[in-house]
C-alpha positions as a LaTeX table, in Angstrom:
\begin{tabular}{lrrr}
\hline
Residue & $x$ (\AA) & $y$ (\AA) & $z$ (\AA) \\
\hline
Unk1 & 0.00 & 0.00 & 0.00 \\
Unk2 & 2.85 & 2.65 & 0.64 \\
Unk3 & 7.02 & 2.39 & 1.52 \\
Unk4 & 7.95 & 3.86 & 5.23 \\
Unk5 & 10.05 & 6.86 & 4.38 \\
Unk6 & 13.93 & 5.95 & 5.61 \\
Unk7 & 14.77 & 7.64 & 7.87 \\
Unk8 & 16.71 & 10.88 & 6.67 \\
Unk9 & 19.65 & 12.53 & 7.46 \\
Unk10 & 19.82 & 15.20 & 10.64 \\
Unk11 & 19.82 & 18.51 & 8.81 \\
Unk12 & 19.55 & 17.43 & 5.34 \\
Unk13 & 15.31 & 18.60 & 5.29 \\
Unk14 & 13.49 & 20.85 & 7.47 \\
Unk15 & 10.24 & 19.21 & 6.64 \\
Unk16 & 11.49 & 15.72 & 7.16 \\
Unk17 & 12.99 & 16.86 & 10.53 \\
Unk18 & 9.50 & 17.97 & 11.83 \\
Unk19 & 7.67 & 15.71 & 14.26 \\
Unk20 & 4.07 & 14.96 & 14.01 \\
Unk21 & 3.02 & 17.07 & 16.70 \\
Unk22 & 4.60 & 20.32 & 14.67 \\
Unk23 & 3.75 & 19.15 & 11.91 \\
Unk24 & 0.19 & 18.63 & 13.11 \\
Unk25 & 0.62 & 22.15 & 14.51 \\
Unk26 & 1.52 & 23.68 & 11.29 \\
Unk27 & $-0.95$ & 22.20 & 9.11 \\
Unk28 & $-3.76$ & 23.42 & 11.27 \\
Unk29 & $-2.38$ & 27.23 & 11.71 \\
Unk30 & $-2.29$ & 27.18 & 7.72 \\
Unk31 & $-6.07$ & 26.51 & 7.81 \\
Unk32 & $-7.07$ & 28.59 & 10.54 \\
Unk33 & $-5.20$ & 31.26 & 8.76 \\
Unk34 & $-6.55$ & 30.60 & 5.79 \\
Unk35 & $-10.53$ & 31.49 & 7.58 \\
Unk36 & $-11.18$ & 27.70 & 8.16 \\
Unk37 & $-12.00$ & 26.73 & 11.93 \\
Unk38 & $-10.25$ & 23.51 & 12.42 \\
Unk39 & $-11.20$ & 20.61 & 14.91 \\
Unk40 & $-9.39$ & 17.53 & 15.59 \\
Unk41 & $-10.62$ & 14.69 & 14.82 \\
Unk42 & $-9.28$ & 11.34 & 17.32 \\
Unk43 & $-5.72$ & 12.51 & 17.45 \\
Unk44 & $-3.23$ & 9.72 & 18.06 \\
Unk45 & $-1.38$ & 9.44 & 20.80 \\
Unk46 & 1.54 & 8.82 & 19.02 \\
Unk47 & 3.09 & 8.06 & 15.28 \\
Unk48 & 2.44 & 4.14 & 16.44 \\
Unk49 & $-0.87$ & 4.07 & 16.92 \\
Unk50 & $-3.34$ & 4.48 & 13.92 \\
Unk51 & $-0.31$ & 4.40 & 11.72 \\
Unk52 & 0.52 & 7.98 & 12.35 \\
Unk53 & $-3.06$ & 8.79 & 11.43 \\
Unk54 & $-4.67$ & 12.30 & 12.43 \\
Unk55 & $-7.27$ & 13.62 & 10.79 \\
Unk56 & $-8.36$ & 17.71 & 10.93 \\
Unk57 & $-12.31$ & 18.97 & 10.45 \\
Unk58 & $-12.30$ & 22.33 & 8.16 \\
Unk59 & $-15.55$ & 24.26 & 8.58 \\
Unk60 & $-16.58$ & 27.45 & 7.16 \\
Unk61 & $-20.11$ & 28.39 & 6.27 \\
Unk62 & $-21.84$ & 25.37 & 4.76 \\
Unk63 & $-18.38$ & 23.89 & 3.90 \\
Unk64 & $-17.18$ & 20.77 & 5.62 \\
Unk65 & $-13.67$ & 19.44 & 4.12 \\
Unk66 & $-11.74$ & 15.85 & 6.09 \\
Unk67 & $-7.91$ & 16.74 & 6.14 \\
Unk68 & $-6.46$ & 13.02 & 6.63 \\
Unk69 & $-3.15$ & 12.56 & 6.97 \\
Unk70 & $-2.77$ & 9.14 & 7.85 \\
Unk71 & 0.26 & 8.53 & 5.75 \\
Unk72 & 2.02 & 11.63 & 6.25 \\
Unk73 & 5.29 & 10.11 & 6.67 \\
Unk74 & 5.49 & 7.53 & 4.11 \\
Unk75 & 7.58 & 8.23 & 0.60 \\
Unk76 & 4.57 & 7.03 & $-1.56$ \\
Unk77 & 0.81 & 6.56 & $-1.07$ \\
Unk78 & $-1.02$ & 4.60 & $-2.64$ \\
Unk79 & $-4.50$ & 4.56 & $-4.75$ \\
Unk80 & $-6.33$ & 2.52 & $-1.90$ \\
Unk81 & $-5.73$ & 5.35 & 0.66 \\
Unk82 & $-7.12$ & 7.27 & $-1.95$ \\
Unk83 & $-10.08$ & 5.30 & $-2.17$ \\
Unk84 & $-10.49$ & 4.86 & 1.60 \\
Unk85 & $-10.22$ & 9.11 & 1.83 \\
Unk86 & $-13.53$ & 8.66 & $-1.05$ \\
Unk87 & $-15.45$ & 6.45 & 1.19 \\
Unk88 & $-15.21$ & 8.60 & 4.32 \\
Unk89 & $-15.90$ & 12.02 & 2.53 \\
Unk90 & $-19.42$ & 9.65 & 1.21 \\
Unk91 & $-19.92$ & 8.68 & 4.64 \\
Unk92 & $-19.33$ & 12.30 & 6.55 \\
Unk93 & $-20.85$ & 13.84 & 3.35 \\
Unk94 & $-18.00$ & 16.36 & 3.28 \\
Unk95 & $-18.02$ & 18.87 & 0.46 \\
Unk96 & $-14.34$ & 18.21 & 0.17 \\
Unk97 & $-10.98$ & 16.29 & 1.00 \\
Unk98 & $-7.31$ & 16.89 & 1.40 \\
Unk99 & $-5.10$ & 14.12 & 1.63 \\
Unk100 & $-1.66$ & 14.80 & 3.00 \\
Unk101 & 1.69 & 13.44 & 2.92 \\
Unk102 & 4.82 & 14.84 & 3.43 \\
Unk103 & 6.21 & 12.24 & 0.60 \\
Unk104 & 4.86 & 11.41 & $-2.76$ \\
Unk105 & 1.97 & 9.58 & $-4.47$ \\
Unk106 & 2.00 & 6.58 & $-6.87$ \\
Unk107 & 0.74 & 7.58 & $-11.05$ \\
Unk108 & $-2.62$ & 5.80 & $-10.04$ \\
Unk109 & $-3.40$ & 8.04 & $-6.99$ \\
Unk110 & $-2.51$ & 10.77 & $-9.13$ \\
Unk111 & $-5.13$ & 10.21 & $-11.46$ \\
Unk112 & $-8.11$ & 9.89 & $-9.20$ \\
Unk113 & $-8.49$ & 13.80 & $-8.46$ \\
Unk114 & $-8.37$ & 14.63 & $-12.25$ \\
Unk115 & $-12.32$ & 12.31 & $-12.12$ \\
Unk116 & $-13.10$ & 13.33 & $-8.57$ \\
Unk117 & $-12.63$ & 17.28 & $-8.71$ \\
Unk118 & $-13.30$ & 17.35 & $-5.11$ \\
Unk119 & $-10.44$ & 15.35 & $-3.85$ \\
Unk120 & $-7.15$ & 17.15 & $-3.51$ \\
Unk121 & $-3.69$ & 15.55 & $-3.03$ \\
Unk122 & $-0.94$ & 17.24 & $-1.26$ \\
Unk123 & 2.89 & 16.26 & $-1.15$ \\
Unk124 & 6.15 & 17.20 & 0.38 \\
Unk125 & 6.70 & 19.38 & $-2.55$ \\
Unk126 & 3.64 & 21.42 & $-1.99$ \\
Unk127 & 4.34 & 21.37 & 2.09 \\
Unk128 & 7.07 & 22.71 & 2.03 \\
Unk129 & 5.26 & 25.81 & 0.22 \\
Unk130 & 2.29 & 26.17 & 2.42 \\
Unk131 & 4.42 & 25.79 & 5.67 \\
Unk132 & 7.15 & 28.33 & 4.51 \\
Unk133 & 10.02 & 25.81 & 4.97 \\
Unk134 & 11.38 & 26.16 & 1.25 \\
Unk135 & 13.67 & 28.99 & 2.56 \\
Unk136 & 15.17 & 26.29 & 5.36 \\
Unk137 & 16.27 & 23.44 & 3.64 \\
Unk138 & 19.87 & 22.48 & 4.18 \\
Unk139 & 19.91 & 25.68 & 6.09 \\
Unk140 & 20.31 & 23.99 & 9.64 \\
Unk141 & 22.99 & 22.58 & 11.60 \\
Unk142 & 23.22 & 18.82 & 11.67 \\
Unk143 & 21.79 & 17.31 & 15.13 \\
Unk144 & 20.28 & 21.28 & 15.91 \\
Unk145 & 16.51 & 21.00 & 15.94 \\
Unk146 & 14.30 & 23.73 & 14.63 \\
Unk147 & 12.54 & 26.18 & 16.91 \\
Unk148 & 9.40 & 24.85 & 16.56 \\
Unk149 & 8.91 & 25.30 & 20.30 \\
Unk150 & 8.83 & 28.88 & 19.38 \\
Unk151 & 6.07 & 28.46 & 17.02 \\
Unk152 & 3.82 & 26.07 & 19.11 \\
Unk153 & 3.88 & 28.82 & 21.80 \\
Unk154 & 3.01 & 31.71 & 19.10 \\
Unk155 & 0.32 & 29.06 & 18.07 \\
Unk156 & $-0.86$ & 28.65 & 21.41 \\
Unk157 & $-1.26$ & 31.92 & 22.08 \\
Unk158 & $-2.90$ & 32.77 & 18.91 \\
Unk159 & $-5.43$ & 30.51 & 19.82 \\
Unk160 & $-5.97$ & 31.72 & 23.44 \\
Unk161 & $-6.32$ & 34.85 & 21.97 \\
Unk162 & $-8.94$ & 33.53 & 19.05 \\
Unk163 & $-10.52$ & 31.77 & 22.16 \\
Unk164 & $-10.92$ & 34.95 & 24.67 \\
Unk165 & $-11.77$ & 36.61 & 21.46 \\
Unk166 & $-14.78$ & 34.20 & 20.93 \\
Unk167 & $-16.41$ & 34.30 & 24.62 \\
Unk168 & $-16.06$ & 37.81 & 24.57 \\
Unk169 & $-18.82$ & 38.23 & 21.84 \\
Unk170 & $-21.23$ & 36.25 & 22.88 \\
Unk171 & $-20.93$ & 38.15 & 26.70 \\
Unk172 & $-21.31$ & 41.36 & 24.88 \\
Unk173 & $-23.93$ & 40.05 & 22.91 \\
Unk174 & $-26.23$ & 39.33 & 26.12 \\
Unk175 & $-25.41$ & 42.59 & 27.37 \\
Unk176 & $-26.68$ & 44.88 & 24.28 \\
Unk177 & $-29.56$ & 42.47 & 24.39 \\
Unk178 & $-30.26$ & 43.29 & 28.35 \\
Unk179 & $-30.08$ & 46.92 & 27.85 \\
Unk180 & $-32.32$ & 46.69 & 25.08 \\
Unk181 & $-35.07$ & 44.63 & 27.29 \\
Unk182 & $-34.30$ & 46.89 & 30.21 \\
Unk183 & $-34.86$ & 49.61 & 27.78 \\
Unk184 & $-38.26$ & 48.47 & 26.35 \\
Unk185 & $-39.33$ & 47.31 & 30.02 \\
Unk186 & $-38.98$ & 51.09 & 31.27 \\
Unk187 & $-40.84$ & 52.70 & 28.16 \\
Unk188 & $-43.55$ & 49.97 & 28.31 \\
Unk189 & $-44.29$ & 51.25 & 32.08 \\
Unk190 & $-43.54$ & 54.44 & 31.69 \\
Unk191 & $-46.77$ & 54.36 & 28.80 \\
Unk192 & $-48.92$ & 52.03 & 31.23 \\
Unk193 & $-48.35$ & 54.87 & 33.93 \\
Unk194 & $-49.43$ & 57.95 & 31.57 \\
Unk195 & $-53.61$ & 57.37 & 31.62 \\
Unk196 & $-53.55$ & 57.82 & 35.40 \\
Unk197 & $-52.50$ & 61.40 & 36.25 \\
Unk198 & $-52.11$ & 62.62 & 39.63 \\
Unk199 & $-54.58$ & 65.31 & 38.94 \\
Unk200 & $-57.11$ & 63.36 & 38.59 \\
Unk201 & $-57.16$ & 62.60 & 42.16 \\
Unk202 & $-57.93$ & 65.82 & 43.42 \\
Unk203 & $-60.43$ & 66.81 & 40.93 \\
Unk204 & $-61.87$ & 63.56 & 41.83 \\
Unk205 & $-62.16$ & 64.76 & 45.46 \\
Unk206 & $-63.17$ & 68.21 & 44.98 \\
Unk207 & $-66.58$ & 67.51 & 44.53 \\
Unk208 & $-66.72$ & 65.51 & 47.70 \\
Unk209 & $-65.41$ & 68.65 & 49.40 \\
Unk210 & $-67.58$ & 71.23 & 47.82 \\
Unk211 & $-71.06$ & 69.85 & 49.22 \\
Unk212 & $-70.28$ & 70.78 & 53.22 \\
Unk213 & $-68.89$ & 74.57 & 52.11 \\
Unk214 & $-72.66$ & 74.60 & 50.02 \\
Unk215 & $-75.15$ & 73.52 & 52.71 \\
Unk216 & $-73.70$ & 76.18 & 55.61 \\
Unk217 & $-75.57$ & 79.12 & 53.49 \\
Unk218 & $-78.85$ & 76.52 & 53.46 \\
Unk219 & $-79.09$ & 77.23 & 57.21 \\
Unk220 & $-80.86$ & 80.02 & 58.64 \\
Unk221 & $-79.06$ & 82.54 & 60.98 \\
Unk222 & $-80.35$ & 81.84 & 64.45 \\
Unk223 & $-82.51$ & 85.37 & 64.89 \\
Unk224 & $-81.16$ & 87.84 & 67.46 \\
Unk225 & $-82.80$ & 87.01 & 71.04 \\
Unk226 & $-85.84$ & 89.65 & 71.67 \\
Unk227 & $-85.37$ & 92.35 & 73.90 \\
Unk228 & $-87.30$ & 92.97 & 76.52 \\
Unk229 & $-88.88$ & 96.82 & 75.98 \\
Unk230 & $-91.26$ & 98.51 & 77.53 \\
Unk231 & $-93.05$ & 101.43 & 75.60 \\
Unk232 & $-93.27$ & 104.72 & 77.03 \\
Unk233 & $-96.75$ & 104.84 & 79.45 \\
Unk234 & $-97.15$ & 108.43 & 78.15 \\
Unk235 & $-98.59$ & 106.99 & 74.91 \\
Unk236 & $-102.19$ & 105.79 & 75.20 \\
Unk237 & $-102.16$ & 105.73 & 71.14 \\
Unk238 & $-99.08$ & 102.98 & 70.63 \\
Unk239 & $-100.41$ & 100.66 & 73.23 \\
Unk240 & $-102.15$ & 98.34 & 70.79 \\
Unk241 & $-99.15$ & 98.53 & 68.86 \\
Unk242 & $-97.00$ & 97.32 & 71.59 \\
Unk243 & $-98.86$ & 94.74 & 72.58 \\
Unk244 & $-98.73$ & 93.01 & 68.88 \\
Unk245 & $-95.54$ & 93.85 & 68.81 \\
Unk246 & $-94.60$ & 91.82 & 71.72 \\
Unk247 & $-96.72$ & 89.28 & 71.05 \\
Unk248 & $-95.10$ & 89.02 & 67.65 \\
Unk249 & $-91.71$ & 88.56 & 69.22 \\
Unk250 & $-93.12$ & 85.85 & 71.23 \\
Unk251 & $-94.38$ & 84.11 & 68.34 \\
Unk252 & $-90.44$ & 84.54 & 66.29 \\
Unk253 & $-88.97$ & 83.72 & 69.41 \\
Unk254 & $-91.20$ & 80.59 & 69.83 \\
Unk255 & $-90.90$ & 79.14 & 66.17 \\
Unk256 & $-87.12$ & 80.08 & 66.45 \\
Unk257 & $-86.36$ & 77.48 & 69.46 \\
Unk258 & $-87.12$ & 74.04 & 68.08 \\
Unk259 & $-88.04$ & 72.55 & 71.44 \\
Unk260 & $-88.90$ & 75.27 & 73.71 \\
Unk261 & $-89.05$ & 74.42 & 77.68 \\
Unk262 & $-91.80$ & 75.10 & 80.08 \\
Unk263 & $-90.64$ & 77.63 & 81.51 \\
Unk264 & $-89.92$ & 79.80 & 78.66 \\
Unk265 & $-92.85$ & 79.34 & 77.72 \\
Unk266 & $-94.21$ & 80.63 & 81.22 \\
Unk267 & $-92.37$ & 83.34 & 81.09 \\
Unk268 & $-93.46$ & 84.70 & 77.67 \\
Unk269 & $-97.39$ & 84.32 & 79.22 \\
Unk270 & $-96.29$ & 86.31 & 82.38 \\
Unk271 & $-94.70$ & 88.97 & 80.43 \\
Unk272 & $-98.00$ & 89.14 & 78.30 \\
Unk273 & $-100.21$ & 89.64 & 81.12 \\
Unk274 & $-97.72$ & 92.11 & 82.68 \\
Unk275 & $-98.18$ & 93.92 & 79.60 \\
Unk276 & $-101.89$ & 93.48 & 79.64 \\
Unk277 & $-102.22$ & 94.76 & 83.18 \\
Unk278 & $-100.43$ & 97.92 & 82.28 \\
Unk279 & $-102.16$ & 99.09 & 79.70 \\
Unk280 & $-105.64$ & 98.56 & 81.41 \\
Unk281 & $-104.18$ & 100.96 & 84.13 \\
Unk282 & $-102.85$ & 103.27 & 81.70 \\
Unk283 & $-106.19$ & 103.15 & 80.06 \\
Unk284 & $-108.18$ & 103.34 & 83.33 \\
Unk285 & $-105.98$ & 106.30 & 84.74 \\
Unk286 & $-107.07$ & 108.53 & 81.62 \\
\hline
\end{tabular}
C-alpha cells in the first residue's frame, strides 16, 4: 500500500525533521489562517498508533472538508488510501478532501483527483510551500533541531487569543440584548403609567369637598334674642301697637327654638299679662 520513508539525514530537510506534533501544529495554523475553523478529529497518541493517522475537520459556512493525513510520513501513497479518503468524505458527506503526505503519491493516486474534482492531493513538494520551509532546507545545523517550540507557543497563544476573542462576543452580545429589554421594560411602564395622572385625584375629590362649604348658606341665621322693651306709658295711642308687637316677638322667638321648655314658655305668658295689666291701668288712669 505505501514504503515507510527511511529515515533521513539530521539537517539534510526541514520538513522531514518535523515531528508529528509540529507538523500537526503547522498544518492546522495554515487553515485557521486561511478562515477555516479547524477541529481535531481522534488525534493519536503517538506516530504508532493508527499508523501515524490524524485527521483535521475544516468548517466554514456550509463547507465541511476531512484533512487526513494518515500517511504523512510515508515516501509514496497509494490509490487505496485514496479510495479509503472517497469512502469517508461519502460517509461524513464532506463537500471536500485533502489528503496529506509529506512524501509522494504513486501515477494511479494521481489520477483519481483529475475524475473526482473534489479530492485534492498534497505532497512534500507542496508542504514545504504552504508551511514556509522552502527557505530552510539544508539551512540547519546537523543534530540542531528547529525552533518549533517557538512556534507552538506563538500558536498557542494565537489561539488563546482567538478563544478569549470568541467568549467575549457572545458576553457582549447578552449585554446589548439586556439593555435593550431593560430599555423596552422602562418605556412599556412608563406608557402604562401615563392614563392615570395625579390630577385626577384631586379633581376627583373636589366635589366631595364642595357639598359641606354649600349647605352652611342653606341654614338660617339663628334670629337675634328679643329684647325685653317697655313702651313709654305716656302713649295711650301705641299701646295696641306694643302689645302686637310683643306678642309678635313671642311668636319669632317661639318658632325660632325648636323645642322650647316650660318655663320659657311661662315666662313669655307672664310677660304678656304684665303687659296686659299695664295698659288697662294706663287706660283706666285717663
Amino acid at each position: 500500500m505505501f514504503s515507510a520513508r527511511p529515515p533521513s539525514p539530521a539537517g539534510t530537510d526541514a520538513l522531514a525533521r518535523l515531528s508529528w506534533h509540529d507538523f500537526e501544529h503547522l498544518l492546522a495554523e495554515y487553515y485557521r489562517d486561511q478562515g477555516w475553523r479547524v477541529e481535531y478529529h481522534a488525534p493519536p497518541a503517538s506516530l504508532k498508533q493508527l499508523d501515524g493517522a490524524f485527521d483535521l475537520r475544516l468548517h466554514r459556512g456550509s463547507e465541511t472538508v476531512i484533512v487526513q493525513c494518515k500517511h504523512w510520513d510515508a515516501v509514496q501513497v497509494e490509490l487505496q488510501e485514496v479510495n479509503e479518503l472517497l469512502g469517508t468524505m461519502l460517509h461524513e458527506a464532506a463537500t471536500r478532501g485533502i489528503l496529506v503526505t509529506r512524501g509522494g503519491y504513486s501515477a494511479e493516486a494521481r489520477a483519481v483527483p483529475r475524475r473526482q474534482p473534489r479530492l485534492q492531493l498534497i505532497d512534500g513538494d507542496i508542504l514545504r510551500v504552504m508551511l514556509k520551509l522552502q527557505d530552510q532546507r539544508d539551512t540547519s545545523i546537523p543534530g540542531v533541531a528547529l525552533p518549533t517550540v517557538a512556534a507552538r507557543k506563538s500558536g498557542k497563544v494565537r489561539r488563546a487569543s482567538d478563544g478569549a476573542g470568541s467568549r467575549l462576543l457572545p458576553l457582549l452580545l447578552m449585554v446589548v440584548i439586556a439593555v435593550l429589554l431593560g430599555i423596552f421594560i422602562w418605556r412599556a411602564m412608563s406608557r402604562r403609567a401615563e392614563p392615570v395622572p395625579m390630577p385626577a385625584d384631586t379633581s376627583s375629590s373636589a366635589p366631595s369637598a364642595s357639598p359641606p362649604a354649600a349647605a352652611v348658606p342653606t341654614q338660617p341665621p339663628p334670629p337675634p334674642p328679643p329684647t325685653a322693651t317697655t313702651p313709654p306709658a305716656a302713649v295711650p295711642h301705641g299701646v295696641p301697637s306694643a302689645t302686637r308687637e310683643l306678642e309678635e316677638r313671642a311668636r319669632l322667638r317661639g318658632t325660632s327654638e325648636s323645642a322650647p321648655s316650660q318655663e320659657s314658655r311661662r315666662k313669655a305668658e307672664d310677660a304678656i299679662k304684665v303687659m296686659e295689666r299695664n295698659t288697662r291701668e294706663v287706660g283706666s288712669a285717663e
